[in-house]
mmCIF file of N, CA and C in Angstrom:
data_model
loop_
_atom_site.group_PDB
_atom_site.id
_atom_site.type_symbol
_atom_site.label_atom_id
_atom_site.label_comp_id
_atom_site.label_asym_id
_atom_site.label_seq_id
_atom_site.Cartn_x
_atom_site.Cartn_y
_atom_site.Cartn_z
ATOM 1 N N MET Z 1 82.401 -240.270 131.266
ATOM 2 C CA MET Z 1 83.138 -239.416 132.203
ATOM 3 C C MET Z 1 84.194 -240.023 132.267
ATOM 4 N N GLN Z 2 85.360 -240.232 131.131
ATOM 5 C CA GLN Z 2 86.668 -240.899 131.892
ATOM 6 C C GLN Z 2 87.781 -240.373 133.139
ATOM 7 N N ASN Z 3 88.044 -241.248 134.219
ATOM 8 C CA ASN Z 3 89.696 -241.128 134.621
ATOM 9 C C ASN Z 3 90.420 -240.552 134.595
ATOM 10 N N VAL Z 4 91.445 -239.768 135.421
ATOM 11 C CA VAL Z 4 92.639 -239.742 134.505
ATOM 12 C C VAL Z 4 93.409 -239.244 136.066
ATOM 13 N N LEU Z 5 94.897 -240.670 136.381
ATOM 14 C CA LEU Z 5 95.368 -239.958 136.896
ATOM 15 C C LEU Z 5 96.642 -238.959 136.469
ATOM 16 N N HIS Z 6 97.181 -237.775 137.302
ATOM 17 C CA HIS Z 6 97.511 -237.007 136.792
ATOM 18 C C HIS Z 6 99.141 -236.618 138.348
ATOM 19 N N LEU Z 7 100.551 -237.241 138.082
ATOM 20 C CA LEU Z 7 101.753 -236.586 139.097
ATOM 21 C C LEU Z 7 102.289 -236.424 138.310
ATOM 22 N N GLY Z 8 102.411 -234.607 139.574
ATOM 23 C CA GLY Z 8 103.336 -233.893 139.411
ATOM 24 C C GLY Z 8 103.906 -233.721 140.065
ATOM 25 N N VAL Z 9 105.140 -232.404 139.996
ATOM 26 C CA VAL Z 9 105.762 -232.083 140.693
ATOM 27 C C VAL Z 9 105.623 -229.868 140.636
ATOM 28 N N TYR Z 10 105.454 -229.231 141.610
ATOM 29 C CA TYR Z 10 105.160 -228.200 141.811
ATOM 30 C C TYR Z 10 106.442 -227.916 142.491
ATOM 31 N N ALA Z 11 106.667 -226.241 142.074
ATOM 32 C CA ALA Z 11 107.602 -225.256 142.834
ATOM 33 C C ALA Z 11 106.918 -224.032 143.303
ATOM 34 N N ILE Z 12 107.481 -223.624 144.793
ATOM 35 C CA ILE Z 12 107.004 -222.645 145.760
ATOM 36 C C ILE Z 12 107.825 -221.516 145.396
ATOM 37 N N ILE Z 13 108.154 -220.624 144.277
ATOM 38 C CA ILE Z 13 109.668 -220.045 144.387
ATOM 39 C C ILE Z 13 108.868 -218.376 144.723
ATOM 40 N N ARG Z 14 110.048 -218.194 146.018
ATOM 41 C CA ARG Z 14 109.378 -216.775 146.715
ATOM 42 C C ARG Z 14 110.330 -216.277 146.471
ATOM 43 N N ASN Z 15 110.467 -214.241 146.466
ATOM 44 C CA ASN Z 15 111.302 -213.136 146.577
ATOM 45 C C ASN Z 15 110.894 -212.376 147.573
ATOM 46 N N GLY Z 16 110.831 -212.609 148.632
ATOM 47 C CA GLY Z 16 110.058 -211.319 149.042
ATOM 48 C C GLY Z 16 108.943 -211.950 149.830
ATOM 49 N N THR Z 17 107.937 -211.294 149.368
ATOM 50 C CA THR Z 17 106.493 -211.286 149.710
ATOM 51 C C THR Z 17 105.672 -211.310 148.534
ATOM 52 N N GLN Z 18 106.616 -212.149 147.354
ATOM 53 C CA GLN Z 18 106.538 -211.997 145.659
ATOM 54 C C GLN Z 18 106.476 -213.328 145.285
ATOM 55 N N VAL Z 19 105.946 -214.010 144.643
ATOM 56 C CA VAL Z 19 105.635 -215.628 144.637
ATOM 57 C C VAL Z 19 105.759 -215.488 142.605
ATOM 58 N N LEU Z 20 106.932 -216.038 142.747
ATOM 59 C CA LEU Z 20 107.118 -216.140 140.743
ATOM 60 C C LEU Z 20 105.610 -217.773 140.450
ATOM 61 N N LEU Z 21 104.435 -217.466 139.728
ATOM 62 C CA LEU Z 21 103.781 -217.845 138.891
ATOM 63 C C LEU Z 21 104.011 -217.960 137.765
ATOM 64 N N ILE Z 22 102.953 -218.705 136.754
ATOM 65 C CA ILE Z 22 103.100 -219.274 135.583
ATOM 66 C C ILE Z 22 101.237 -218.668 134.715
ATOM 67 N N LYS Z 23 101.765 -218.772 133.574
ATOM 68 C CA LYS Z 23 99.953 -218.452 132.843
ATOM 69 C C LYS Z 23 99.982 -219.568 132.055
ATOM 70 N N LYS Z 24 98.573 -220.107 132.639
ATOM 71 C CA LYS Z 24 98.768 -221.631 131.963
ATOM 72 C C LYS Z 24 98.323 -221.763 130.043
ATOM 73 N N ALA Z 25 99.377 -222.230 129.044
ATOM 74 C CA ALA Z 25 98.622 -221.713 128.034
ATOM 75 C C ALA Z 25 97.739 -222.973 128.033
ATOM 76 N N ARG Z 26 97.680 -223.628 128.077
ATOM 77 C CA ARG Z 26 97.074 -225.104 127.764
ATOM 78 C C ARG Z 26 96.439 -225.991 129.373
ATOM 79 N N GLY Z 27 95.356 -226.753 128.606
ATOM 80 C CA GLY Z 27 95.190 -228.035 129.494
ATOM 81 C C GLY Z 27 93.785 -227.100 130.419
ATOM 82 N N PRO Z 28 93.290 -228.193 131.608
ATOM 83 C CA PRO Z 28 92.425 -227.804 132.252
ATOM 84 C C PRO Z 28 92.591 -226.483 132.929
ATOM 85 N N TYR Z 29 93.460 -225.913 133.340
ATOM 86 C CA TYR Z 29 93.466 -224.409 133.286
ATOM 87 C C TYR Z 29 94.090 -223.864 132.750
ATOM 88 N N THR Z 30 94.164 -223.513 131.621
ATOM 89 C CA THR Z 30 94.551 -222.237 130.339
ATOM 90 C C THR Z 30 93.668 -221.300 131.423
ATOM 91 N N GLY Z 31 94.067 -220.410 131.008
ATOM 92 C CA GLY Z 31 94.239 -219.223 131.480
ATOM 93 C C GLY Z 31 94.513 -218.497 132.790
ATOM 94 N N LEU Z 32 94.917 -219.520 133.823
ATOM 95 C CA LEU Z 32 95.398 -219.460 135.194
ATOM 96 C C LEU Z 32 96.580 -219.554 135.599
ATOM 97 N N LEU Z 33 96.516 -218.807 136.279
ATOM 98 C CA LEU Z 33 98.046 -218.478 137.340
ATOM 99 C C LEU Z 33 98.341 -219.929 137.504
ATOM 100 N N ASP Z 34 99.486 -220.456 137.689
ATOM 101 C CA ASP Z 34 100.039 -221.424 138.200
ATOM 102 C C ASP Z 34 101.414 -221.814 138.368
ATOM 103 N N LEU Z 35 101.022 -223.063 140.138
ATOM 104 C CA LEU Z 35 102.993 -222.806 139.929
ATOM 105 C C LEU Z 35 103.314 -223.601 139.487
ATOM 106 N N PRO Z 36 104.964 -223.612 138.833
ATOM 107 C CA PRO Z 36 105.304 -223.678 137.377
ATOM 108 C C PRO Z 36 105.637 -225.426 138.423
ATOM 109 N N GLY Z 37 105.377 -226.388 137.363
ATOM 110 C CA GLY Z 37 105.447 -228.066 137.299
ATOM 111 C C GLY Z 37 104.895 -228.343 136.298
ATOM 112 N N GLY Z 38 104.497 -229.811 136.595
ATOM 113 C CA GLY Z 38 103.835 -230.674 135.111
ATOM 114 C C GLY Z 38 104.403 -231.790 135.919
ATOM 115 N N LYS Z 39 103.997 -233.007 135.205
ATOM 116 C CA LYS Z 39 104.189 -234.293 135.318
ATOM 117 C C LYS Z 39 106.394 -235.354 135.041
ATOM 118 N N LEU Z 40 106.123 -235.997 135.694
ATOM 119 C CA LEU Z 40 107.493 -236.509 135.215
ATOM 120 C C LEU Z 40 107.366 -237.440 134.980
ATOM 121 N N GLU Z 41 108.504 -237.169 133.811
ATOM 122 C CA GLU Z 41 109.116 -237.946 132.961
ATOM 123 C C GLU Z 41 109.503 -239.668 133.256
ATOM 124 N N HIS Z 42 109.255 -240.965 132.766
ATOM 125 C CA HIS Z 42 109.964 -242.092 133.135
ATOM 126 C C HIS Z 42 111.001 -241.868 133.441
ATOM 127 N N GLY Z 43 111.652 -242.765 134.617
ATOM 128 C CA GLY Z 43 112.473 -243.018 135.299
ATOM 129 C C GLY Z 43 113.456 -241.497 135.735
ATOM 130 N N GLU Z 44 112.628 -241.018 136.375
ATOM 131 C CA GLU Z 44 113.046 -239.090 136.345
ATOM 132 C C GLU Z 44 112.821 -238.932 138.300
ATOM 133 N N SER Z 45 113.748 -238.300 138.919
ATOM 134 C CA SER Z 45 113.280 -238.310 140.250
ATOM 135 C C SER Z 45 112.353 -236.908 140.706
ATOM 136 N N PRO Z 46 111.756 -236.747 141.015
ATOM 137 C CA PRO Z 46 111.029 -236.106 141.814
ATOM 138 C C PRO Z 46 110.914 -234.183 141.680
ATOM 139 N N MET Z 47 112.899 -234.266 142.951
ATOM 140 C CA MET Z 47 113.700 -233.625 142.337
ATOM 141 C C MET Z 47 114.056 -232.961 140.723
ATOM 142 N N ASP Z 48 114.775 -234.016 140.420
ATOM 143 C CA ASP Z 48 115.018 -233.784 139.195
ATOM 144 C C ASP Z 48 113.920 -233.009 138.034
ATOM 145 N N ALA Z 49 112.341 -233.675 138.258
ATOM 146 C CA ALA Z 49 111.231 -233.037 137.550
ATOM 147 C C ALA Z 49 110.772 -232.301 138.131
ATOM 148 N N VAL Z 50 110.430 -231.380 139.537
ATOM 149 C CA VAL Z 50 110.573 -230.119 139.989
ATOM 150 C C VAL Z 50 111.230 -228.991 139.429
ATOM 151 N N SER Z 51 112.999 -229.317 138.781
ATOM 152 C CA SER Z 51 113.770 -228.378 138.517
ATOM 153 C C SER Z 51 113.794 -228.413 137.380
ATOM 154 N N ARG Z 52 113.871 -229.149 136.097
ATOM 155 C CA ARG Z 52 113.567 -229.929 134.580
ATOM 156 C C ARG Z 52 112.316 -228.480 134.138
ATOM 157 N N GLU Z 53 111.236 -228.184 134.530
ATOM 158 C CA GLU Z 53 110.133 -228.255 135.035
ATOM 159 C C GLU Z 53 110.233 -226.088 135.625
ATOM 160 N N VAL Z 54 110.473 -225.906 136.075
ATOM 161 C CA VAL Z 54 110.703 -224.558 136.337
ATOM 162 C C VAL Z 54 111.743 -224.321 135.593
ATOM 163 N N MET Z 55 112.880 -225.137 134.972
ATOM 164 C CA MET Z 55 113.706 -224.042 133.555
ATOM 165 C C MET Z 55 112.677 -224.052 132.767
ATOM 166 N N GLU Z 56 111.944 -225.282 132.031
ATOM 167 C CA GLU Z 56 111.354 -224.438 131.110
ATOM 168 C C GLU Z 56 110.251 -223.962 130.952
ATOM 169 N N GLU Z 57 109.428 -223.508 132.223
ATOM 170 C CA GLU Z 57 108.167 -223.039 132.692
ATOM 171 C C GLU Z 57 109.033 -221.536 132.780
ATOM 172 N N THR Z 58 110.431 -221.092 133.096
ATOM 173 C CA THR Z 58 110.257 -219.608 133.302
ATOM 174 C C THR Z 58 111.273 -219.523 133.542
ATOM 175 N N GLY Z 59 112.314 -220.463 132.959
ATOM 176 C CA GLY Z 59 113.537 -220.191 133.027
ATOM 177 C C GLY Z 59 114.680 -219.972 133.350
ATOM 178 N N LEU Z 60 114.320 -219.675 134.903
ATOM 179 C CA LEU Z 60 115.561 -219.959 135.952
ATOM 180 C C LEU Z 60 115.784 -221.552 136.408
ATOM 181 N N VAL Z 61 117.281 -221.388 136.521
ATOM 182 C CA VAL Z 61 117.797 -222.667 137.169
ATOM 183 C C VAL Z 61 118.194 -222.589 138.794
ATOM 184 N N VAL Z 62 117.114 -223.630 139.437
ATOM 185 C CA VAL Z 62 117.284 -224.273 140.373
ATOM 186 C C VAL Z 62 118.556 -224.553 141.132
ATOM 187 N N THR Z 63 118.849 -224.219 141.806
ATOM 188 C CA THR Z 63 119.847 -224.463 143.334
ATOM 189 C C THR Z 63 119.577 -225.287 144.526
ATOM 190 N N SER Z 64 118.419 -225.330 145.170
ATOM 191 C CA SER Z 64 118.273 -226.222 146.470
ATOM 192 C C SER Z 64 116.905 -226.184 146.129
ATOM 193 N N THR Z 65 116.337 -227.553 146.449
ATOM 194 C CA THR Z 65 114.625 -227.886 146.790
ATOM 195 C C THR Z 65 114.228 -228.352 148.314
ATOM 196 N N LYS Z 66 112.793 -228.241 148.385
ATOM 197 C CA LYS Z 66 112.959 -228.604 149.563
ATOM 198 C C LYS Z 66 111.227 -229.140 149.646
ATOM 199 N N LEU Z 67 111.117 -230.747 150.474
ATOM 200 C CA LEU Z 67 110.206 -231.507 149.820
ATOM 201 C C LEU Z 67 108.956 -230.268 151.308
ATOM 202 N N LEU Z 68 107.948 -229.583 150.742
ATOM 203 C CA LEU Z 68 106.843 -228.523 151.752
ATOM 204 C C LEU Z 68 105.630 -229.832 152.147
ATOM 205 N N GLU Z 69 104.885 -231.062 151.032
ATOM 206 C CA GLU Z 69 103.742 -231.217 151.659
ATOM 207 C C GLU Z 69 102.978 -232.290 149.924
ATOM 208 N N ASN Z 70 102.367 -232.809 149.718
ATOM 209 C CA ASN Z 70 101.678 -233.272 148.809
ATOM 210 C C ASN Z 70 100.052 -233.570 149.279
ATOM 211 N N LEU Z 71 99.726 -232.480 148.120
ATOM 212 C CA LEU Z 71 98.512 -232.309 147.783
ATOM 213 C C LEU Z 71 97.834 -233.275 146.647
ATOM 214 N N SER Z 72 96.185 -232.912 146.703
ATOM 215 C CA SER Z 72 95.143 -233.998 145.250
ATOM 216 C C SER Z 72 94.041 -233.187 145.563
ATOM 217 N N VAL Z 73 93.918 -232.621 144.052
ATOM 218 C CA VAL Z 73 92.613 -232.222 143.517
ATOM 219 C C VAL Z 73 91.677 -233.525 142.381
ATOM 220 N N VAL Z 74 90.665 -232.822 142.514
ATOM 221 C CA VAL Z 74 89.981 -233.419 141.365
ATOM 222 C C VAL Z 74 89.110 -232.026 140.749
ATOM 223 N N THR Z 75 89.200 -231.905 139.394
ATOM 224 C CA THR Z 75 89.504 -231.752 138.318
ATOM 225 C C THR Z 75 88.687 -231.600 137.740
ATOM 226 N N ASN Z 76 87.135 -231.393 137.181
ATOM 227 C CA ASN Z 76 86.686 -232.201 135.910
ATOM 228 C C ASN Z 76 86.802 -231.277 134.825
ATOM 229 N N PHE Z 77 86.721 -231.756 133.530
ATOM 230 C CA PHE Z 77 86.798 -230.372 132.374
ATOM 231 C C PHE Z 77 86.453 -231.489 131.267
ATOM 232 N N THR Z 78 86.094 -231.102 130.091
ATOM 233 C CA THR Z 78 86.214 -231.714 129.206
ATOM 234 C C THR Z 78 87.004 -230.949 128.436
ATOM 235 N N ASP Z 79 87.561 -232.067 126.974
ATOM 236 C CA ASP Z 79 88.426 -232.161 126.053
ATOM 237 C C ASP Z 79 88.514 -232.223 124.881
ATOM 238 N N GLU Z 80 89.104 -232.999 123.908
ATOM 239 C CA GLU Z 80 89.183 -233.541 122.463
ATOM 240 C C GLU Z 80 89.104 -235.244 123.088
ATOM 241 N N ARG Z 81 89.173 -235.664 124.443
ATOM 242 C CA ARG Z 81 88.757 -237.121 124.768
ATOM 243 C C ARG Z 81 87.587 -237.212 125.024
ATOM 244 N N GLY Z 82 87.011 -235.745 125.723
ATOM 245 C CA GLY Z 82 85.694 -236.060 126.051
ATOM 246 C C GLY Z 82 85.918 -235.471 127.206
ATOM 247 N N ASN Z 83 84.458 -235.373 128.392
ATOM 248 C CA ASN Z 83 84.516 -235.637 129.732
ATOM 249 C C ASN Z 83 85.467 -235.898 130.952
ATOM 250 N N ILE Z 84 86.066 -235.132 130.936
ATOM 251 C CA ILE Z 84 87.076 -235.615 132.116
ATOM 252 C C ILE Z 84 87.822 -235.672 133.347
ATOM 253 N N SER Z 85 87.455 -236.495 133.948
ATOM 254 C CA SER Z 85 87.570 -236.496 135.832
ATOM 255 C C SER Z 85 88.931 -237.204 136.267
ATOM 256 N N MET Z 86 90.214 -235.914 136.072
ATOM 257 C CA MET Z 86 91.266 -235.615 136.153
ATOM 258 C C MET Z 86 91.312 -235.529 138.407
ATOM 259 N N TYR Z 87 92.507 -237.125 138.449
ATOM 260 C CA TYR Z 87 92.605 -237.220 140.006
ATOM 261 C C TYR Z 87 94.180 -236.003 139.889
ATOM 262 N N GLN Z 88 94.188 -235.519 140.019
ATOM 263 C CA GLN Z 88 95.598 -234.785 140.016
ATOM 264 C C GLN Z 88 96.261 -234.720 142.185
ATOM 265 N N VAL Z 89 97.309 -235.396 141.637
ATOM 266 C CA VAL Z 89 97.999 -235.559 143.130
ATOM 267 C C VAL Z 89 99.664 -235.150 142.594
ATOM 268 N N GLY Z 90 99.996 -234.228 143.348
ATOM 269 C CA GLY Z 90 101.145 -232.997 142.853
ATOM 270 C C GLY Z 90 102.289 -232.905 144.240
ATOM 271 N N LEU Z 91 103.424 -233.131 144.030
ATOM 272 C CA LEU Z 91 104.355 -233.010 144.825
ATOM 273 C C LEU Z 91 104.588 -231.711 145.569
ATOM 274 N N ILE Z 92 104.206 -230.686 146.622
ATOM 275 C CA ILE Z 92 104.794 -229.521 146.619
ATOM 276 C C ILE Z 92 105.897 -229.088 147.589
ATOM 277 N N TYR Z 93 107.218 -228.468 146.287
ATOM 278 C CA TYR Z 93 108.272 -228.652 146.289
ATOM 279 C C TYR Z 93 108.666 -226.358 147.136
ATOM 280 N N GLU Z 94 109.658 -226.664 148.295
ATOM 281 C CA GLU Z 94 109.967 -225.078 147.964
ATOM 282 C C GLU Z 94 110.915 -224.869 147.060
ATOM 283 N N VAL Z 95 111.620 -224.118 145.947
ATOM 284 C CA VAL Z 95 112.510 -224.078 145.903
ATOM 285 C C VAL Z 95 113.116 -222.742 145.698
ATOM 286 N N VAL Z 96 114.371 -222.613 145.529
ATOM 287 C CA VAL Z 96 115.672 -221.396 145.250
ATOM 288 C C VAL Z 96 116.228 -221.306 143.280
ATOM 289 N N THR Z 97 116.742 -220.476 143.506
ATOM 290 C CA THR Z 97 116.745 -220.556 142.403
ATOM 291 C C THR Z 97 117.940 -219.649 142.301
ATOM 292 N N ASP Z 98 119.117 -219.341 141.236
ATOM 293 C CA ASP Z 98 120.554 -218.779 141.384
ATOM 294 C C ASP Z 98 120.204 -217.706 140.524
ATOM 295 N N GLY Z 99 119.460 -217.246 139.938
ATOM 296 C CA GLY Z 99 118.516 -215.944 139.335
ATOM 297 C C GLY Z 99 118.781 -215.781 137.795
ATOM 298 N N THR Z 100 119.373 -217.030 137.292
ATOM 299 C CA THR Z 100 120.568 -216.519 136.255
ATOM 300 C C THR Z 100 118.631 -216.725 134.808
ATOM 301 N N ASP Z 101 118.957 -216.442 134.623
ATOM 302 C CA ASP Z 101 118.222 -216.151 133.071
ATOM 303 C C ASP Z 101 117.964 -216.731 131.808
ATOM 304 N N GLN Z 102 117.602 -218.057 132.003
ATOM 305 C CA GLN Z 102 117.810 -219.170 131.213
ATOM 306 C C GLN Z 102 116.432 -218.905 130.402
ATOM 307 N N THR Z 103 115.659 -217.875 129.891
ATOM 308 C CA THR Z 103 114.412 -217.190 128.922
ATOM 309 C C THR Z 103 114.912 -219.070 127.506
ATOM 310 N N ALA Z 104 116.127 -218.998 127.103
ATOM 311 C CA ALA Z 104 116.032 -219.017 126.019
ATOM 312 C C ALA Z 104 115.706 -221.044 126.370
ATOM 313 N N GLU Z 105 115.554 -221.155 127.202
ATOM 314 C CA GLU Z 105 115.601 -223.321 127.444
ATOM 315 C C GLU Z 105 114.262 -222.739 127.870
ATOM 316 N N MET Z 106 112.977 -221.986 128.108
ATOM 317 C CA MET Z 106 111.817 -222.409 128.090
ATOM 318 C C MET Z 106 111.324 -222.160 127.123
ATOM 319 N N ASP Z 107 110.446 -223.781 126.643
ATOM 320 C CA ASP Z 107 109.417 -224.666 126.265
ATOM 321 C C ASP Z 107 108.430 -223.497 125.653
ATOM 322 N N PHE Z 108 107.377 -222.999 126.630
ATOM 323 C CA PHE Z 108 105.903 -221.904 126.279
ATOM 324 C C PHE Z 108 105.507 -223.159 125.448
ATOM 325 N N GLU Z 109 105.443 -224.560 126.133
ATOM 326 C CA GLU Z 109 104.120 -225.182 125.716
ATOM 327 C C GLU Z 109 103.315 -225.224 126.195
ATOM 328 N N ASP Z 110 103.909 -225.684 127.705
ATOM 329 C CA ASP Z 110 102.526 -225.248 128.828
ATOM 330 C C ASP Z 110 102.506 -223.453 129.565
ATOM 331 N N SER Z 111 103.734 -223.357 129.173
ATOM 332 C CA SER Z 111 103.475 -221.558 129.992
ATOM 333 C C SER Z 111 103.676 -220.239 129.138
ATOM 334 N N LEU Z 112 102.962 -219.765 128.874
ATOM 335 C CA LEU Z 112 102.687 -218.208 128.239
ATOM 336 C C LEU Z 112 104.070 -217.456 128.759
ATOM 337 N N GLY Z 113 104.353 -218.014 130.465
ATOM 338 C CA GLY Z 113 105.594 -217.071 130.614
ATOM 339 C C GLY Z 113 105.281 -217.061 131.949
ATOM 340 N N ALA Z 114 106.438 -216.405 132.792
ATOM 341 C CA ALA Z 114 106.375 -215.963 134.790
ATOM 342 C C ALA Z 114 106.202 -214.852 134.959
ATOM 343 N N LYS Z 115 105.419 -214.740 135.786
ATOM 344 C CA LYS Z 115 106.029 -213.499 136.507
ATOM 345 C C LYS Z 115 105.799 -213.729 138.345
ATOM 346 N N TRP Z 116 106.707 -212.335 138.583
ATOM 347 C CA TRP Z 116 106.573 -212.098 139.452
ATOM 348 C C TRP Z 116 105.387 -211.563 140.583
ATOM 349 N N ILE Z 117 104.356 -211.712 141.528
ATOM 350 C CA ILE Z 117 103.383 -211.336 141.618
ATOM 351 C C ILE Z 117 103.079 -211.036 142.865
ATOM 352 N N GLU Z 118 102.336 -210.384 143.479
ATOM 353 C CA GLU Z 118 102.032 -210.228 145.201
ATOM 354 C C GLU Z 118 101.418 -210.812 145.834
ATOM 355 N N VAL Z 119 101.841 -212.086 147.084
ATOM 356 C CA VAL Z 119 101.082 -213.043 147.449
ATOM 357 C C VAL Z 119 99.187 -212.106 148.160
ATOM 358 N N THR Z 120 99.591 -211.010 148.730
ATOM 359 C CA THR Z 120 97.969 -210.303 148.898
ATOM 360 C C THR Z 120 97.604 -209.600 147.562
ATOM 361 N N GLU Z 121 98.137 -209.919 146.641
ATOM 362 C CA GLU Z 121 97.686 -209.408 145.519
ATOM 363 C C GLU Z 121 96.277 -210.383 144.797
ATOM 364 N N LEU Z 122 96.891 -211.863 145.227
ATOM 365 C CA LEU Z 122 96.113 -212.940 144.549
ATOM 366 C C LEU Z 122 94.702 -213.219 145.077
ATOM 367 N N SER Z 123 93.640 -213.699 144.002
ATOM 368 C CA SER Z 123 91.926 -214.566 144.619
ATOM 369 C C SER Z 123 92.296 -215.216 143.604
ATOM 370 N N GLY Z 124 91.597 -215.674 144.406
ATOM 371 C CA GLY Z 124 90.884 -217.255 143.932
ATOM 372 C C GLY Z 124 90.629 -217.764 142.606
ATOM 373 N N ASN Z 125 90.062 -216.853 142.247
ATOM 374 C CA ASN Z 125 89.192 -216.861 140.303
ATOM 375 C C ASN Z 125 90.757 -217.241 139.566
ATOM 376 N N GLN Z 126 91.648 -216.274 139.563
ATOM 377 C CA GLN Z 126 92.874 -216.335 138.759
ATOM 378 C C GLN Z 126 93.318 -217.618 139.410
ATOM 379 N N LEU Z 127 93.834 -218.702 139.819
ATOM 380 C CA LEU Z 127 94.746 -219.337 140.440
ATOM 381 C C LEU Z 127 94.404 -220.714 140.142
ATOM 382 N N SER Z 128 94.676 -221.707 139.334
ATOM 383 C CA SER Z 128 94.714 -223.292 139.377
ATOM 384 C C SER Z 128 94.644 -223.686 141.468
ATOM 385 N N PRO Z 129 93.801 -224.702 140.954
ATOM 386 C CA PRO Z 129 93.629 -225.389 142.808
ATOM 387 C C PRO Z 129 94.598 -225.032 143.589
ATOM 388 N N PHE Z 130 95.753 -226.205 143.071
ATOM 389 C CA PHE Z 130 97.022 -225.747 143.676
ATOM 390 C C PHE Z 130 97.508 -224.501 143.926
ATOM 391 N N ALA Z 131 97.616 -223.461 142.999
ATOM 392 C CA ALA Z 131 97.408 -222.361 143.464
ATOM 393 C C ALA Z 131 97.050 -221.891 144.712
ATOM 394 N N ILE Z 132 95.996 -222.280 144.526
ATOM 395 C CA ILE Z 132 95.016 -221.244 146.212
ATOM 396 C C ILE Z 132 95.417 -222.812 147.452
ATOM 397 N N LYS Z 133 95.731 -223.935 147.371
ATOM 398 C CA LYS Z 133 95.741 -224.261 148.626
ATOM 399 C C LYS Z 133 97.115 -223.859 148.959
ATOM 400 N N THR Z 134 97.911 -224.050 148.041
ATOM 401 C CA THR Z 134 99.155 -223.582 148.713
ATOM 402 C C THR Z 134 99.570 -222.654 148.532
ATOM 403 N N LEU Z 135 98.920 -221.326 148.617
ATOM 404 C CA LEU Z 135 99.199 -219.466 148.128
ATOM 405 C C LEU Z 135 98.439 -218.926 149.103
ATOM 406 N N LEU Z 136 97.010 -219.424 149.069
ATOM 407 C CA LEU Z 136 95.236 -218.722 150.411
ATOM 408 C C LEU Z 136 95.004 -218.987 151.422
ATOM 409 N N ASP Z 137 95.577 -221.307 150.916
ATOM 410 C CA ASP Z 137 94.778 -221.404 152.037
ATOM 411 C C ASP Z 137 96.014 -223.203 152.842
ATOM 412 N N PRO Z 138 96.703 -221.854 153.550
ATOM 413 C CA PRO Z 138 98.390 -223.055 153.410
ATOM 414 C C PRO Z 138 97.507 -223.767 155.002
#
């Protein structure tokens, strides 16, 4: 089994009792709902990374960020590299957007789109591990 470290940033974006989630297009969480976010690029600050990831995955422009917590999970899966044990460390940010829809800026690489969902309607079998920890087990 190959051990992999993944350091990322993730956004909690709320609108009243709803939260904005993306549907994963690839990776170990394909088909699951997840927090917008992803890996930092070389030399990028975590705040810049979360703003970029929110734009790429939701088309929204971030106006403010607040670091809430850091989380970690281990996920085992199989892909083209073989059996993988991924240690995922994530910085979780509360994010406010200006509501401007910049859908043309979305890359659709990691996300099949974003949608607002009532938190009370979420269940663990439809969510990524970080989404479960932040939204269902706070």
